[in-house]
Structures are given as C-alpha cells and as structure tokens.
CSV table of C-alpha atoms and ligand atoms in Angstrom, one decimal:
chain,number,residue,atom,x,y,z
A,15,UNK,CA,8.9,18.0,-18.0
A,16,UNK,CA,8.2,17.4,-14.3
A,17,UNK,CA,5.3,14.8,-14.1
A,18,UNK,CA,3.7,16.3,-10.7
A,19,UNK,CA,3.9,20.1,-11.7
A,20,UNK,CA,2.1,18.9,-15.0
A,21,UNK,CA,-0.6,17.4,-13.3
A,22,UNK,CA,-1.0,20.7,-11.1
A,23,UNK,CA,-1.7,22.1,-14.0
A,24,UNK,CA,-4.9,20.1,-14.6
A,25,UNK,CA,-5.7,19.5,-11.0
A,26,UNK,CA,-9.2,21.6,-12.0
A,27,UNK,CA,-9.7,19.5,-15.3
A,28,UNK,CA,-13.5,17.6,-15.6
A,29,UNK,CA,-11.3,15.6,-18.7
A,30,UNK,CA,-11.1,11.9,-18.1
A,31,UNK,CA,-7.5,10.6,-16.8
A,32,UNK,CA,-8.4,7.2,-16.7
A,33,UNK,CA,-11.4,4.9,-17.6
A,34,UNK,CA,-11.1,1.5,-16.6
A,35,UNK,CA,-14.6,-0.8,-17.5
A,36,UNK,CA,-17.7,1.5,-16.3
A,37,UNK,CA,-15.2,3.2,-13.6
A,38,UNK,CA,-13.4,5.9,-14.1
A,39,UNK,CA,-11.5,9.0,-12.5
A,40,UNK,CA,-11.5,12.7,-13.9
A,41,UNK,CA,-7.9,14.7,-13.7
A,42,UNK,CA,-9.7,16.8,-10.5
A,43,UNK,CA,-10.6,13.0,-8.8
A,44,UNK,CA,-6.8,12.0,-9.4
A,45,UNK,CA,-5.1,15.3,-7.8
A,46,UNK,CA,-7.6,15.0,-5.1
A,47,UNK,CA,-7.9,12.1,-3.6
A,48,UNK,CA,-4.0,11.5,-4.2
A,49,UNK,CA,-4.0,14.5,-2.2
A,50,UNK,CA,-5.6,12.8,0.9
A,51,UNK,CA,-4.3,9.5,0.4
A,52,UNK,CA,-0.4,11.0,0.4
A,53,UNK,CA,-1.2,12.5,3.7
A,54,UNK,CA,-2.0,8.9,5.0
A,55,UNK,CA,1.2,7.9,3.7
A,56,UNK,CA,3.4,10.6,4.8
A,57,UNK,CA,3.0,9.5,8.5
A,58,UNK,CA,4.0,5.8,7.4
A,59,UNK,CA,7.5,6.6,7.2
A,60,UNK,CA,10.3,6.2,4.1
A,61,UNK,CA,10.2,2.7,3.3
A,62,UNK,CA,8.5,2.2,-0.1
A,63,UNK,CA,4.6,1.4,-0.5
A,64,UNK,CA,3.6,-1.8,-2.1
A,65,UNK,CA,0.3,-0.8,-4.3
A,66,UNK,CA,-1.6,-4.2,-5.1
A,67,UNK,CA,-4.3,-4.7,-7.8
A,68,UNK,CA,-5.2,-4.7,-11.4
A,69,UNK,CA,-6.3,-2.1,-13.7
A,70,UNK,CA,-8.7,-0.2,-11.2
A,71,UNK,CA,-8.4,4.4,-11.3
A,72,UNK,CA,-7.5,3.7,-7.8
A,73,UNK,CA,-4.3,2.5,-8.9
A,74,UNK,CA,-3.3,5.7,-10.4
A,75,UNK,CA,-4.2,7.3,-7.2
A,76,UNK,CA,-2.1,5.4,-5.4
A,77,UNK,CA,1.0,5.7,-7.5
A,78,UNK,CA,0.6,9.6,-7.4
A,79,UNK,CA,-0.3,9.6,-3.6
A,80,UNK,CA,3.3,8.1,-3.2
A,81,UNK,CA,5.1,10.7,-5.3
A,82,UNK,CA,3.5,13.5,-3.0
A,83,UNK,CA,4.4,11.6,0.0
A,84,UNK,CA,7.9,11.3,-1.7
A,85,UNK,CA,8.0,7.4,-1.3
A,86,UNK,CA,8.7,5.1,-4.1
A,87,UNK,CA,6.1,2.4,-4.6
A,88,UNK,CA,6.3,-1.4,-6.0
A,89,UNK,CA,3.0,-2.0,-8.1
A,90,UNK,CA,2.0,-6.0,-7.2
A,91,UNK,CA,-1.0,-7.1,-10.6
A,92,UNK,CA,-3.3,-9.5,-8.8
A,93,UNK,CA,-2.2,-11.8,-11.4
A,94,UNK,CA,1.4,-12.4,-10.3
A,95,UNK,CA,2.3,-15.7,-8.7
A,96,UNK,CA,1.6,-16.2,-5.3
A,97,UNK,CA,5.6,-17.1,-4.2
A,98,UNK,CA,6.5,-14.4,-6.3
A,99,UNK,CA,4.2,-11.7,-4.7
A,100,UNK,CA,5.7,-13.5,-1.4
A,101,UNK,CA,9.1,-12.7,-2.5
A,102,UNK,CA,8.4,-9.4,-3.6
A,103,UNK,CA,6.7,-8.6,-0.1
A,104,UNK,CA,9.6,-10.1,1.8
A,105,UNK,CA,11.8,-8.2,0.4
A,106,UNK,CA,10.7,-4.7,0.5
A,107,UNK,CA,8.9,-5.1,3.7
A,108,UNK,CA,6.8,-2.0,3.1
A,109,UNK,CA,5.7,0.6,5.2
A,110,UNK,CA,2.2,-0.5,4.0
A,111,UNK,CA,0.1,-2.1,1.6
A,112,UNK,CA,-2.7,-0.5,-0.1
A,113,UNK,CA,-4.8,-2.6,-2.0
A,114,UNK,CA,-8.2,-2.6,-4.4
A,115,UNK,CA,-8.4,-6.4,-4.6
A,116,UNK,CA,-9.1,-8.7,-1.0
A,117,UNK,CA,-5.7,-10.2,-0.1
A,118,UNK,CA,-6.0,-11.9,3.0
A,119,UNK,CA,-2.3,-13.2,4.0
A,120,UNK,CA,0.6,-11.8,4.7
A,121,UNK,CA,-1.3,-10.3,8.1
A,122,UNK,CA,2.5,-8.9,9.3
A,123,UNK,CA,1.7,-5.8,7.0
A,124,UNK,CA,-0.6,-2.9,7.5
A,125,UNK,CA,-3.4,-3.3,4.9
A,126,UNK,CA,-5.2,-0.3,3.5
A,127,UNK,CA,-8.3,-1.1,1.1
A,128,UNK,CA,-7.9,2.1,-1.0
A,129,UNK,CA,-11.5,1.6,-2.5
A,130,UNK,CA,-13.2,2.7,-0.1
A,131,UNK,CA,-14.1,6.2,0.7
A,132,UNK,CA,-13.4,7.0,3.9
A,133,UNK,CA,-9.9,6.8,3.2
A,134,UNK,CA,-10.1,10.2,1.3
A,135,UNK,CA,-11.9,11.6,4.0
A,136,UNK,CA,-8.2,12.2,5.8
A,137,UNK,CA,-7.6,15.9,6.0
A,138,UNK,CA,-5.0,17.1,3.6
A,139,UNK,CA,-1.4,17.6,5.2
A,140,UNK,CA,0.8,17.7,2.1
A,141,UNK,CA,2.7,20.6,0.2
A,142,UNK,CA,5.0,20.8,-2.6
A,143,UNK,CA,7.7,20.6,-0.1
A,144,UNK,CA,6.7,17.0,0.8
A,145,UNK,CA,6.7,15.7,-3.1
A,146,UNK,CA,9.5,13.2,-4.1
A,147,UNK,CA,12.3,14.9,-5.1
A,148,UNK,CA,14.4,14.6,-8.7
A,149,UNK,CA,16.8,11.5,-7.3
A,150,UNK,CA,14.5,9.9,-5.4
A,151,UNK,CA,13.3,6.5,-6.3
A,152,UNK,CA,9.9,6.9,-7.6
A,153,UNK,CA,8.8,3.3,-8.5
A,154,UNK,CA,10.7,-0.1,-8.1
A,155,UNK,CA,9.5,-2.7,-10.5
A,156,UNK,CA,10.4,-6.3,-9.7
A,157,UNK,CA,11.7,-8.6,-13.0
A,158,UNK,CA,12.8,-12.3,-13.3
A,159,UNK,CA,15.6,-13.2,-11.4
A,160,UNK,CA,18.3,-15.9,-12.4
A,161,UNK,CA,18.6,-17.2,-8.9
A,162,UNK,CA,14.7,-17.7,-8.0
A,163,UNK,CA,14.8,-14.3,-6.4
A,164,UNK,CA,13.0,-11.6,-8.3
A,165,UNK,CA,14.9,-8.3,-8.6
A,166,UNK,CA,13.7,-4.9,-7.7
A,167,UNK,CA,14.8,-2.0,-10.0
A,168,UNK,CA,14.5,1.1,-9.0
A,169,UNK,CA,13.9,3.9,-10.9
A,170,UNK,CA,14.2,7.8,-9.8
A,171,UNK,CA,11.6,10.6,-10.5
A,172,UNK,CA,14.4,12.3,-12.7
A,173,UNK,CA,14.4,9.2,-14.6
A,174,UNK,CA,11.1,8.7,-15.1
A,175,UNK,CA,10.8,12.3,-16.7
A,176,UNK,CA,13.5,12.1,-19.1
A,177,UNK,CA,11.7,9.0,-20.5
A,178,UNK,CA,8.4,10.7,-20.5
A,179,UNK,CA,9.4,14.0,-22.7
A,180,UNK,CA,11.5,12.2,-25.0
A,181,UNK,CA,8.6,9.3,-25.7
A,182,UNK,CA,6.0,12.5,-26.0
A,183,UNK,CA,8.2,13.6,-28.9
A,184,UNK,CA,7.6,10.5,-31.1
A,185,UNK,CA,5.8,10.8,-34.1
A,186,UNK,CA,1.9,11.9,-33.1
A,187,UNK,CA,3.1,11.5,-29.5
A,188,UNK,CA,3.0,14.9,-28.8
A,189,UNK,CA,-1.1,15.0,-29.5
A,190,UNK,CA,-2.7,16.5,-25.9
A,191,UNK,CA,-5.9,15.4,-24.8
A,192,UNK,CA,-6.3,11.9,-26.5
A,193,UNK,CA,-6.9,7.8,-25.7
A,194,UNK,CA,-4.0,5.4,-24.8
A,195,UNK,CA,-4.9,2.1,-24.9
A,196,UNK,CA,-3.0,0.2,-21.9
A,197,UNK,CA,-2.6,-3.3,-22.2
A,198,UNK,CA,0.4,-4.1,-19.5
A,199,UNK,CA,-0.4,-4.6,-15.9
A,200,UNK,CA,1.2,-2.1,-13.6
A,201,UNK,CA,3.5,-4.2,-12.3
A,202,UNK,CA,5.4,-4.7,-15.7
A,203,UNK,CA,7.1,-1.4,-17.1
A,204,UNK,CA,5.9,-1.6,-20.9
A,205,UNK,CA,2.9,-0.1,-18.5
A,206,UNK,CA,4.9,3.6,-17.4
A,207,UNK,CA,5.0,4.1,-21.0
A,208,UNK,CA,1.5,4.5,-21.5
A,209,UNK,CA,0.5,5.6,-18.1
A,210,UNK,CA,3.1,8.7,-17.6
A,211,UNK,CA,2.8,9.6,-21.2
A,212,UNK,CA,-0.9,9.5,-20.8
A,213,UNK,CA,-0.8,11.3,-18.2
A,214,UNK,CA,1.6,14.1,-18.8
A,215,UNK,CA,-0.2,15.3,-21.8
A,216,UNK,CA,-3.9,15.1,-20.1
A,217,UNK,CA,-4.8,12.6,-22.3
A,218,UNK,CA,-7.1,9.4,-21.0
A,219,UNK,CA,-5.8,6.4,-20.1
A,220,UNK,CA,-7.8,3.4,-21.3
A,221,UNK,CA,-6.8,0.5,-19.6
A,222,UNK,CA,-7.7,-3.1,-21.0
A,223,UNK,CA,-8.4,-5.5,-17.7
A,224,UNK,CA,-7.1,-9.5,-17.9
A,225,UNK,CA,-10.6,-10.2,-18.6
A,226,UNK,CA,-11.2,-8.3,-21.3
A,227,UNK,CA,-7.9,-9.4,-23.3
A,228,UNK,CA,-9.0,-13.1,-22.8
A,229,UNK,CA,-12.2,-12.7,-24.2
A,230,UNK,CA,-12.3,-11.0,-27.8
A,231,UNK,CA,-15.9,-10.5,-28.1
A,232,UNK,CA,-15.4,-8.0,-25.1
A,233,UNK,CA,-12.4,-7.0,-26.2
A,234,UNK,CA,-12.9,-5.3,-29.7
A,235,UNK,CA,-16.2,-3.9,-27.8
A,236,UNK,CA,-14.1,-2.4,-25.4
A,237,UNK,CA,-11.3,-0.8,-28.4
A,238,UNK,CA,-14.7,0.1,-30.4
A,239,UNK,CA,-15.9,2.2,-27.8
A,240,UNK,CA,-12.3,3.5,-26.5
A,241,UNK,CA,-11.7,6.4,-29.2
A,242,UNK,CA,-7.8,5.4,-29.0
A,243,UNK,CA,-5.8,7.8,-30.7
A,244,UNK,CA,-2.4,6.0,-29.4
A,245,UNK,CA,-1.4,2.3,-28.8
A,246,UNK,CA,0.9,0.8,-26.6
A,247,UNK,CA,1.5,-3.0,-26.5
A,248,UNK,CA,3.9,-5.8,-27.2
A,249,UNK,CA,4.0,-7.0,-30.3
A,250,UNK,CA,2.0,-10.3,-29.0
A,251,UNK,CA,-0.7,-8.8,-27.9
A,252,UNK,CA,-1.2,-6.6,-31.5
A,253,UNK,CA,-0.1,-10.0,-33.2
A,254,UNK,CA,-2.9,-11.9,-31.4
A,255,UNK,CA,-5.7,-8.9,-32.8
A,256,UNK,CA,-4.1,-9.0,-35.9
A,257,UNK,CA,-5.8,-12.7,-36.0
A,258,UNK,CA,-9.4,-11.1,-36.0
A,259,UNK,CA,-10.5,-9.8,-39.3
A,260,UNK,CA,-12.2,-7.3,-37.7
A,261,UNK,CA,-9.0,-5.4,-36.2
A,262,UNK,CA,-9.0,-2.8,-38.7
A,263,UNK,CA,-9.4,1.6,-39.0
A,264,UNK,CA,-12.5,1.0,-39.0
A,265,UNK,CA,-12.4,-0.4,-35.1
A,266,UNK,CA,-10.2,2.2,-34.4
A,267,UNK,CA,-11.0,5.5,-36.4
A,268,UNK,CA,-9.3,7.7,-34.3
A,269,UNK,CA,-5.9,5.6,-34.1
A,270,UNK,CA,-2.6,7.5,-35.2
A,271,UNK,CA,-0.1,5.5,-33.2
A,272,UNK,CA,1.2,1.7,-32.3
A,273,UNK,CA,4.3,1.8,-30.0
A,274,UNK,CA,6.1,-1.6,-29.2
A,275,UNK,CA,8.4,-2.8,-27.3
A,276,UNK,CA,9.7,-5.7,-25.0
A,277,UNK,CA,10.2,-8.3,-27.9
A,278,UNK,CA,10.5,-8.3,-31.4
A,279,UNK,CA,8.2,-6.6,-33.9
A,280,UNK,CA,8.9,-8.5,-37.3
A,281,UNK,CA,8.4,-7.4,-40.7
A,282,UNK,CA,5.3,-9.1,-41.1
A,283,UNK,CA,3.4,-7.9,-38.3
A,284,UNK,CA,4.3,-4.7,-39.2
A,285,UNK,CA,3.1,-5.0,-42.9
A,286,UNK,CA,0.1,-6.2,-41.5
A,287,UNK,CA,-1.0,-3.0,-39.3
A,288,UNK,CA,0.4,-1.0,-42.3
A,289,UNK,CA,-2.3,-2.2,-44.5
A,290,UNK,CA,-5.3,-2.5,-41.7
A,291,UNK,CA,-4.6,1.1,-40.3
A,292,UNK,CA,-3.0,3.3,-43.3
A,293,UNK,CA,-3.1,6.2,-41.2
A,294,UNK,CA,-1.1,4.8,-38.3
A,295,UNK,CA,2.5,4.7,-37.6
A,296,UNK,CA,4.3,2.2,-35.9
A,297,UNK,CA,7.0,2.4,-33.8
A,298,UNK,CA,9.8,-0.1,-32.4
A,299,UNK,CA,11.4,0.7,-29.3
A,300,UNK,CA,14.1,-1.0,-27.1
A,301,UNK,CA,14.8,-0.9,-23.9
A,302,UNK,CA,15.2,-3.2,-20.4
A,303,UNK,CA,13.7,-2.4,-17.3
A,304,UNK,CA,16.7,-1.9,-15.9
A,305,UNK,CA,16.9,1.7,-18.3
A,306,UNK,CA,13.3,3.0,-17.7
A,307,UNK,CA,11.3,1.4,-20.3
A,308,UNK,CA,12.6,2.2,-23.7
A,309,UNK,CA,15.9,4.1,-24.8
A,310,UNK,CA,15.6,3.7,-28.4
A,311,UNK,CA,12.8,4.1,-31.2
A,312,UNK,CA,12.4,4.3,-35.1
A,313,UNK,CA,9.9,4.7,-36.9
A,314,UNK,CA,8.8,1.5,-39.4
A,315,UNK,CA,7.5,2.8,-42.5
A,316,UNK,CA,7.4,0.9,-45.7
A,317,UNK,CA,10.8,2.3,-46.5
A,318,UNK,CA,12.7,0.7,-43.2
A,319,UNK,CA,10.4,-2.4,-43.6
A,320,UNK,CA,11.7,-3.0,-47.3
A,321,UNK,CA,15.2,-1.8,-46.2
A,322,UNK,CA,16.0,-3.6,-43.3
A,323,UNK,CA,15.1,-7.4,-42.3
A,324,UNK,CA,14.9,-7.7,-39.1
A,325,UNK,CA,13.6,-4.2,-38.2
A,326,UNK,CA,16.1,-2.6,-36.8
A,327,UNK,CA,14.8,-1.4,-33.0
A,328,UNK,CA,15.9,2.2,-33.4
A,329,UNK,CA,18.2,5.5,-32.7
A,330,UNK,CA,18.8,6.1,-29.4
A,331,UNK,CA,17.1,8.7,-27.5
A,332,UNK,CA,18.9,12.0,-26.1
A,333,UNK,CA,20.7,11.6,-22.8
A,334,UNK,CA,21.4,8.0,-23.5
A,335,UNK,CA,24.4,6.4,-25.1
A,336,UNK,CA,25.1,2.9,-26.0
A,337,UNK,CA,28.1,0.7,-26.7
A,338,UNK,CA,28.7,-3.1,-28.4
A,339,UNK,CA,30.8,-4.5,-26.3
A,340,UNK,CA,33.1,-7.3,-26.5
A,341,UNK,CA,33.4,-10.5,-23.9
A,342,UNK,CA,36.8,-8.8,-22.1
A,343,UNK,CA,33.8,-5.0,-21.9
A,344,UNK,CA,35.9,-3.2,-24.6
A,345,UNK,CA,33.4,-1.3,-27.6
A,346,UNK,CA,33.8,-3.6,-30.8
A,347,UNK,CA,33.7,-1.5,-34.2
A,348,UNK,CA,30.7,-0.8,-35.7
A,349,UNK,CA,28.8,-3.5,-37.5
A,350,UNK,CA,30.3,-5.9,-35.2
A,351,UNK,CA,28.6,-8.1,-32.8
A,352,UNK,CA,28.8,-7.7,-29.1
A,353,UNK,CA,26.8,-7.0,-26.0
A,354,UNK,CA,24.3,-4.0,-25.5
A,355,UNK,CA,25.1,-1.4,-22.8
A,356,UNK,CA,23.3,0.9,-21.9
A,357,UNK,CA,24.6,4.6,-20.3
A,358,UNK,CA,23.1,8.1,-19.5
A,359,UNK,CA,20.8,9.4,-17.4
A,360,UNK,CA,17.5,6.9,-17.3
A,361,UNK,CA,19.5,3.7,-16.3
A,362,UNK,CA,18.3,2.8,-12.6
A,363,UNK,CA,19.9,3.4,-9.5
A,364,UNK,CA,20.4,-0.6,-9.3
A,365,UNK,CA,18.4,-3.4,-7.9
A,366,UNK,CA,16.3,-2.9,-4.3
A,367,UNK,CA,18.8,-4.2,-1.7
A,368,UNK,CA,20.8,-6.5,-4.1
A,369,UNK,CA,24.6,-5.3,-4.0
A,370,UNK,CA,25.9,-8.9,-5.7
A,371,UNK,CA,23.5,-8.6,-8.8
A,372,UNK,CA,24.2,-4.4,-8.9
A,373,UNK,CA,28.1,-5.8,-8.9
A,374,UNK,CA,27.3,-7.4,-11.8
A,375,UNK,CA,24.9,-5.8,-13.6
A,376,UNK,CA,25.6,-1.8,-13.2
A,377,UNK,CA,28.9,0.2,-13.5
A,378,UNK,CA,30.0,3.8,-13.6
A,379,UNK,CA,32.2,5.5,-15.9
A,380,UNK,CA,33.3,9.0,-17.0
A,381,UNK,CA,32.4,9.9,-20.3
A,382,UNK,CA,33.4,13.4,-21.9
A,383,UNK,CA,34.4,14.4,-18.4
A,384,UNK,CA,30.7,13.3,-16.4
A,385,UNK,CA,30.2,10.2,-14.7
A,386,UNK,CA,27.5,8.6,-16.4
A,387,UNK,CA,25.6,5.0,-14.6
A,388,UNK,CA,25.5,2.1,-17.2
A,389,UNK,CA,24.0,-0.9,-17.4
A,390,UNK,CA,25.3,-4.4,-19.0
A,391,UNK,CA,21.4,-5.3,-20.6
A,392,UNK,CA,22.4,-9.3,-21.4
A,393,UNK,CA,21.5,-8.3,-24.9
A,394,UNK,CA,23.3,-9.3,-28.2
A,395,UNK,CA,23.0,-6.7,-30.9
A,396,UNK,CA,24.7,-4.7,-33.3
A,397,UNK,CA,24.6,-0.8,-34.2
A,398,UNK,CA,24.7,0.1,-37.9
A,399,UNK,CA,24.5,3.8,-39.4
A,400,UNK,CA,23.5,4.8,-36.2
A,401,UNK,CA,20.1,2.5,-35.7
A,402,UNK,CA,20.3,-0.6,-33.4
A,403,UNK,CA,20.0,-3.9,-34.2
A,404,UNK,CA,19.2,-6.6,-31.4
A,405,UNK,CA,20.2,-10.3,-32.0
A,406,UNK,CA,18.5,-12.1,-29.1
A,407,UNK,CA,20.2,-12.8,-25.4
A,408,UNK,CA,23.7,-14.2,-24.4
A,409,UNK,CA,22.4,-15.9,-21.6
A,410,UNK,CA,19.1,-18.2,-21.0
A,411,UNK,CA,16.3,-15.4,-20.6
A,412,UNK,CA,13.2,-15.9,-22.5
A,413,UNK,CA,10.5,-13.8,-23.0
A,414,UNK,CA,7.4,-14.8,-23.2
A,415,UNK,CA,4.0,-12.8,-24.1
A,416,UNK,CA,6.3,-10.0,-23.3
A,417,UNK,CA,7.6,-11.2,-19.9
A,418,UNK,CA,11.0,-11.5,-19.0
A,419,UNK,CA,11.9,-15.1,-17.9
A,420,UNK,CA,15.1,-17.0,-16.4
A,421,UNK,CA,15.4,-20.1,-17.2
A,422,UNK,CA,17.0,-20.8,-13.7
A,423,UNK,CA,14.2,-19.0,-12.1
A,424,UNK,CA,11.7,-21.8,-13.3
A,425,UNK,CA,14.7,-24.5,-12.3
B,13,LIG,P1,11.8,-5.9,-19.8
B,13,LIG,O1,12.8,-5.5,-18.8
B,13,LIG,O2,10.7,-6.8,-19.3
B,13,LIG,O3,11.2,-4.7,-20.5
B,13,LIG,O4,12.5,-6.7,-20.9
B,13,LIG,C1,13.7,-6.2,-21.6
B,13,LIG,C2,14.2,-7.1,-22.6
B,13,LIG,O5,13.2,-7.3,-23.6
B,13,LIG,C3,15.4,-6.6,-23.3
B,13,LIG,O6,16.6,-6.7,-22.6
B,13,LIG,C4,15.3,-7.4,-24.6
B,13,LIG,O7,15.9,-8.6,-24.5
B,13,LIG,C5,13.8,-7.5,-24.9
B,13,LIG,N1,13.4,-6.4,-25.8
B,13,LIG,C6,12.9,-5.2,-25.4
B,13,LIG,N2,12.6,-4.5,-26.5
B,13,LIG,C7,12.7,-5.2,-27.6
B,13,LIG,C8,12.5,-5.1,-29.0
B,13,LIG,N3,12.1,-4.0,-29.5
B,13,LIG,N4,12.9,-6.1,-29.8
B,13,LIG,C9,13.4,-7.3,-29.3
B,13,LIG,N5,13.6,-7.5,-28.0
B,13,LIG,C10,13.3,-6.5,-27.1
C-alpha cells in the first residue's frame, strides 16, 4: 500500500474525506487543492513545513500538499504550549509555516494562512516525479524530552505505509468507505492512526475538535450524528464516555471497532464497552512514537479478558521484531522481565537534529543477515506465548491523558 497512489485513485470521489464541525472536504477537494498548495511549497526548498492548527480539512490538505512537494512536515495543535511551540519552531526552522489559526509571533518565518482561497488559485506545477519518495521523511512529530527540549521523530513515507496496511488488516479494519472518529490532535501520533487509515481506505474522517471533547452535551451530539463505524482513542478518552449512561450502540449504531493505544486499557474498561456495544471489538495496541504509532495488537474478547489480567498489549505486527532485554542489552528468556526494544522496518530514522539522544536511543543490528534499525522504547514488559505484556517505564515518564511526559521536562 502506497498512501499517495491510493488517493489517486479517488482523486474524482464526491465521498467525504473529512468532516470537521459544519466544514468539510470531499476526496476530489483533498487531491486538489493539495495539488496547488504542493506547488507553493515546491519552490520553498527541502527543509520541512511546520503545518499549525487544530482539527480544520485544511489540515489534511496541508499534510498531503507536503508529501507531493516531497517535504516532511511537523503538525503544531494550537493547543500546545507556547515555549514548546517555541522550541519546536527553533528547532526545525522551517522553510515555511502554514497556518489555519492567527499566530502572530515568531515574524522570522514566512507565514501562509492556508484558509484562504487564493492560495489554491496557484497554477499546478507538480508531477508524480516530485512526490516524496519511500525513505524520505514524511512527518516529524515532536514528544517530551528529558532535558526540557522536545524531540523530533522522524518518520519515512515507507514507514508510514507499512503501519497503514498492517493496521487496515485488524479485525473490521479492512471495511472501505466508513467513519473514524479522531480524537488526537495532529500533532500527537495516536492521530496517523486514524487519519492514514481513514484515508487509505476512502473512508471519512470525523474529527472531534478540543471544544467538542470538553463539552459532553456537544459531544455525544457530535458521535450521534457521526455514523462511526471505527474508533480510535486512548483509553481515557473512551474511559471518560464510558461515565455517561448514554454512551451506548444505541449512540453509535454503526460502530464495529475501538482501537487503543498510548496507555493502558484495563479489564474493566474493556468489560465495560463489551457490554454497552456487543457488536464491537476492541483492540489494544502498543507502540512509541519513536516506531510509527503502534507495532503490536490483539484483540480483547471475553476470552483474553477472563484469561489474562492485565491485558496483554498484543502480537507483534509483520516486519517488526521485539526483544526483552536485560540492563547489560542481552535478550532475557521468555517470561522474564526486561526492557522493550523495538526492530524492523517502521522504527524512525531517529530524532530531528539530535545525534546525543539518537546515540542513546536507536541502534543498528543485523538480524538473519539484514540490518534492521532498533529502538530502546524505556518500556518494562515481558513477552509470553508470543503476546506482550507491558509493565510500566524504567525511567520517570508519565503519561498523562495519553501524553508522554518527562518528569525533568517539567523540572
Ligand atoms: P507515545 O510515543 O506518545 O505514543 O507514547 C508511547 C508510550 O506509551 C509507550 O512507550 C508506552 O510507555 C505507552 N503505551 C503505548 N501503548 C500502550 C498500551 N497499549 N498500554 C500501556 N502503555 C502504552
């Protein structure tokens, strides 16, 4: 599966690709005006595209308009800290900004308000030739950083697709032509789930905005009128409906599907959606950032929920391998303790200018005779009869809501 030559495919579609409050953006709209914008962008030069806003179509644009210009681009949600959006500007120093929220500082970059229309007006200079290429990076996403900083990881196009295919082969994943409700902002990658899966099988994307999730009266009016066939969330956010009577089949008819990651699902909350939505099924998945959203997955029916306590956070996907490893790096035997690491061929290309913290953090090493990136995730956990099992950190993140926190990034 190649993202790009999927959505060529439905460049002509009048179906919905994204519906965000009263707005929203048919598969034609996207390839279009992603069309002219990427010929804006082409002329900017290589250096990655920081796209700032919330949950507005025009965000989609924008992410797609850099994957034709064959740029990578560093989504900024309006509702990230100010230092941190500082840091995060600093330290890419973009070729440009493009924006559908006012942001008045940082005047050093070149703004582009991507709302309006006479930006799609641009006549149309890109070909196939121009789109981002297999090993390019296609999106950095920045995450907590234990020294203040915030770290950039990058993740290629490749990357990105392998995720993609093997998260549309879950379960009722590989429905066409349905709802995803989106609940993560852009800028955190619980969000590429939804989005690229959404996309890739011309399904809609039906994004919930801040607002809406801090308001529950607007908020079951939005899932009552969304049709969602397919949910992706952290467990928090499904925890926090779970508290309203009301979240039931009945709200969602047409749902088939919960996938969670990010933090742990518990028995409980899983008994709970079993009995609300009898004809869903709910899936854990694992993953850092740092490995492209999610590498494993299983499926929690009543059996695994009876069996296994905690839930176990799954098998791991194809392409990917992981080992327990001791303190000294060498694989414990199964059943044993240790710390997760991740290998294949979704872990990132390392951190955005960062070579002390990609020291540290990333590794190569040959495995049946190819050389395979891995990643140290920070995780404890355990593997038994092939599932995973994750035990909480070995160092002083903390997640909260979802979001990844270093306790010396607050110091
Ligand atoms: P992030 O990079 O923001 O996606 O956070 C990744 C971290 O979230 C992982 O390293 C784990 O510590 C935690 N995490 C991810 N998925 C799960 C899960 N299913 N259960 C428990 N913790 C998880």
């Amino acid at each position: 599966m190649e993202l790009l030559k999927e959505l060529q495919k439905y460049r002509n579609s009048p179906r919905n690709a994204v519906i965000s409050d009263n707005f929203s953006l048919t598969y034609r709209q996207l390839w279009e005006k992603s069309e002219s914008l990427a010929s804006v962008i082409k002329n900017g030069g290589v250096r990655p595209v920081i796209v700032y806003g919330h949950k507005s179509p025009y965000m989609l644009v924008a992410f797609l308009a850099c994957a034709k210009a064959g740029v990578a681009y560093v989504p900024i949600d309006i509702n990230m800290p100010e230092n941190r959006i500082k840091n995060i500007m600093d330290s890419v120093e973009p070729q440009r900004v493009l924006t559908t929220e006012k942001l008045q500082q940082y005047k050093e970059y070149e703004f582009l308000d991507i709302t309006e229309e006479s930006v799609y007006a641009h006549e149309i200079s890109i070909e196939e030739k121009d789109w981002i290429k297999a090993e390019d990076i296609f999106y950095i996403i920045f995450t907590s950083g234990s020294t203040g900083v915030p770290k950039g990881v990058q993740i290629t196009y490749a990357a990105l697709n392998y995720f993609t295919e093997w998260a549309l082969s879950l379960g009722e994943c590989e429905k066409r032509n349905v709802v995803y409700i989106n609940q993560a902002p852009f800028s955190f990658d619980l969000s590429v789930m939804d989005l690229y899966m959404s996309l890739a099988s011309e399904s809609c994307l039906f994004t919930l905005s801040k607002e809406t999730q801090m308001d529950y009266r607007k908020l079951f009016a939005s899932l009552e009128r969304s049709q969602a066939v397919i949910w992706v969330s952290t467990p928090s956010f499904a925890e926090m409906c779970l508290a309203e009577p009301a979240f039931t089949e009945e709200l969602l008819p047409e749902l088939r599907q919960f996938l969670f990651c990010g933090e742990t699902l518990t028995n409980r909350t899983a008994v709970k959606l079993q009995e609300r939505f009898p004809a869903a099924q709910i899936y854990n998945m694992y993953g850092p950032t740092e490995s492209t959203v999610a590498v494993t997955a299983v499926l929690v029916d009543e059996q695994i929920n009876k069996k296994y306590r905690p839930l176990p956070v799954g098998e791991v996907k194809p392409g990917t391998m992981i080992k327990i490893t001791d303190e000294s790096g060498k694989e414990v035997s199964e059943g044993e303790s240790g710390e997760i690491t991740i290998l294949g061929n979704t872990v990132s290309r390392g951190y955005f200018n960062n070579p002390e913290e990609n020291q540290r953090a990333f590794f190569e090493a040959c495995i049946n005779g190819e050389k395979e990136r891995g990643y140290r995730t920070g995780d404890k956990g355990y593997i038994k009869a092939g599932m995973l099992f994750y035990e909480g950190r070995i160092d002083l993140q903390v997640k909260l809501h979802g979001y990844r926190i270093e306790m010396e990034d607050i110091e």
